[in-house]
Amino acid sequence: MTMTEERLDAAFAALADPTRRAIVSRLARGDATVSELAAPFDMSLPGISKHLKVLERSGLISRGRDAQFRPCHLEVEALDGALDWIGAHRRMWDERFDKLDALLAGIQRAPAPASPRQGRARPRA
Amino acid sequence: MTMTEERLDAAFAALADPTRRAIVSRLARGDATVSELAAPFDMSLPGISKHLKVLERSGLISRGRDAQFRPCHLEVEALDGALDWIGAHRRMWDERFDKLDALLAGIQRAPAPASPRQGRARPRA
């Protein structure tokens, strides 16, 4: 999946906070209401709601339409976009070293140039 | 690799900008000087330096000690920390659906409960 730069900006910015990462972590195990999400934190409901708004604007979560509970849901495609970006650059880095390794292996396999001193016994003192 | 929450905050925040992502992208192909990094951008050297400082503080890049050129180098372990965090939660999400699939497959394999009407022919009108 290819994400626009703006979506990537928003996804990475949303993940740059421990409370929001904990919310994403909880939602990876299943949908949850705001009260359920707030339970493990020493944080007010408005405090949690603020984080949920950042996550919702980033596309990382969506919220149900049920007016009373509005369960939160992880939008895994947005997570994939961020994962793909980092993964692609990680592979780019690895491939660079694979190429270096192949180059070095090629150099080691090539016959060493004959030394002009080769085969000559050094006269004993 | 396990990263502290602070390192993850900094790594994700550093990646939440298109210029900084482009710098990471360039460095994934090899070390580069500030001038080389600045070349593709319509940005002043101090502008690029500001982004480099954010990347350096996040641990995503380091800079050489050569006073004149100080080439920038991608610190791939920091990228791995961010990749691992997202990857772990992506797998958590997948495993949840794998379990659901297994549960549904189990239900489908189980014999259907015998209906009390089973075997009885309905009288023709």
mmCIF file with all atom_site columns, C-alpha atoms in Angstrom, chain B residues 8-9 19 32 36 40 43 59 70-71 74 81 83 88 99 102 114:
data_model
loop_
_atom_site.group_PDB
_atom_site.id
_atom_site.type_symbol
_atom_site.label_atom_id
_atom_site.label_alt_id
_atom_site.label_comp_id
_atom_site.label_asym_id
_atom_site.label_entity_id
_atom_site.label_seq_id
_atom_site.pdbx_PDB_ins_code
_atom_site.Cartn_x
_atom_site.Cartn_y
_atom_site.Cartn_z
_atom_site.occupancy
_atom_site.B_iso_or_equiv
_atom_site.pdbx_formal_charge
_atom_site.auth_seq_id
_atom_site.auth_comp_id
_atom_site.auth_asym_id
_atom_site.auth_atom_id
_atom_site.pdbx_PDB_model_num
ATOM 1  C CA . LEU B 1 8   ? 10.438  5.337   20.166 1.00 0.00 ? 8   LEU B CA 1
ATOM 2  C CA . ASP B 1 9   ? 8.828   8.764   20.718 1.00 0.00 ? 9   ASP B CA 1
ATOM 3  C CA . THR B 1 19  ? 12.186  16.088  4.389  1.00 0.00 ? 19  THR B CA 1
ATOM 4  C CA . ALA B 1 32  ? 26.377  11.521  2.668  1.00 0.00 ? 32  ALA B CA 1
ATOM 5  C CA . GLU B 1 36  ? 24.923  16.132  -0.698 1.00 0.00 ? 36  GLU B CA 1
ATOM 6  C CA . PRO B 1 40  ? 17.742  17.659  -3.918 1.00 0.00 ? 40  PRO B CA 1
ATOM 7  C CA . MET B 1 43  ? 16.188  24.410  1.299  1.00 0.00 ? 43  MET B CA 1
ATOM 8  C CA . GLY B 1 59  ? 19.305  8.299   17.226 1.00 0.00 ? 59  GLY B CA 1
ATOM 9  C CA . ARG B 1 70  ? 31.064  15.208  9.035  1.00 0.00 ? 70  ARG B CA 1
ATOM 10 C CA . PRO B 1 71  ? 29.289  12.652  6.793  1.00 0.00 ? 71  PRO B CA 1
ATOM 11 C CA . LEU B 1 74  ? 21.986  5.978   9.108  1.00 0.00 ? 74  LEU B CA 1
ATOM 12 C CA . GLY B 1 81  ? 13.226  -0.344  16.885 1.00 0.00 ? 81  GLY B CA 1
ATOM 13 C CA . LEU B 1 83  ? 9.937   -1.292  12.626 1.00 0.00 ? 83  LEU B CA 1
ATOM 14 C CA . ALA B 1 88  ? 4.715   -6.679  16.579 1.00 0.00 ? 88  ALA B CA 1
ATOM 15 C CA . LYS B 1 99  ? -7.761  -17.360 16.083 1.00 0.00 ? 99  LYS B CA 1
ATOM 16 C CA . ALA B 1 102 ? -9.649  -21.362 13.648 1.00 0.00 ? 102 ALA B CA 1
ATOM 17 C CA . ALA B 1 114 ? -29.983 -33.399 15.006 1.00 0.00 ? 114 ALA B CA 1
#
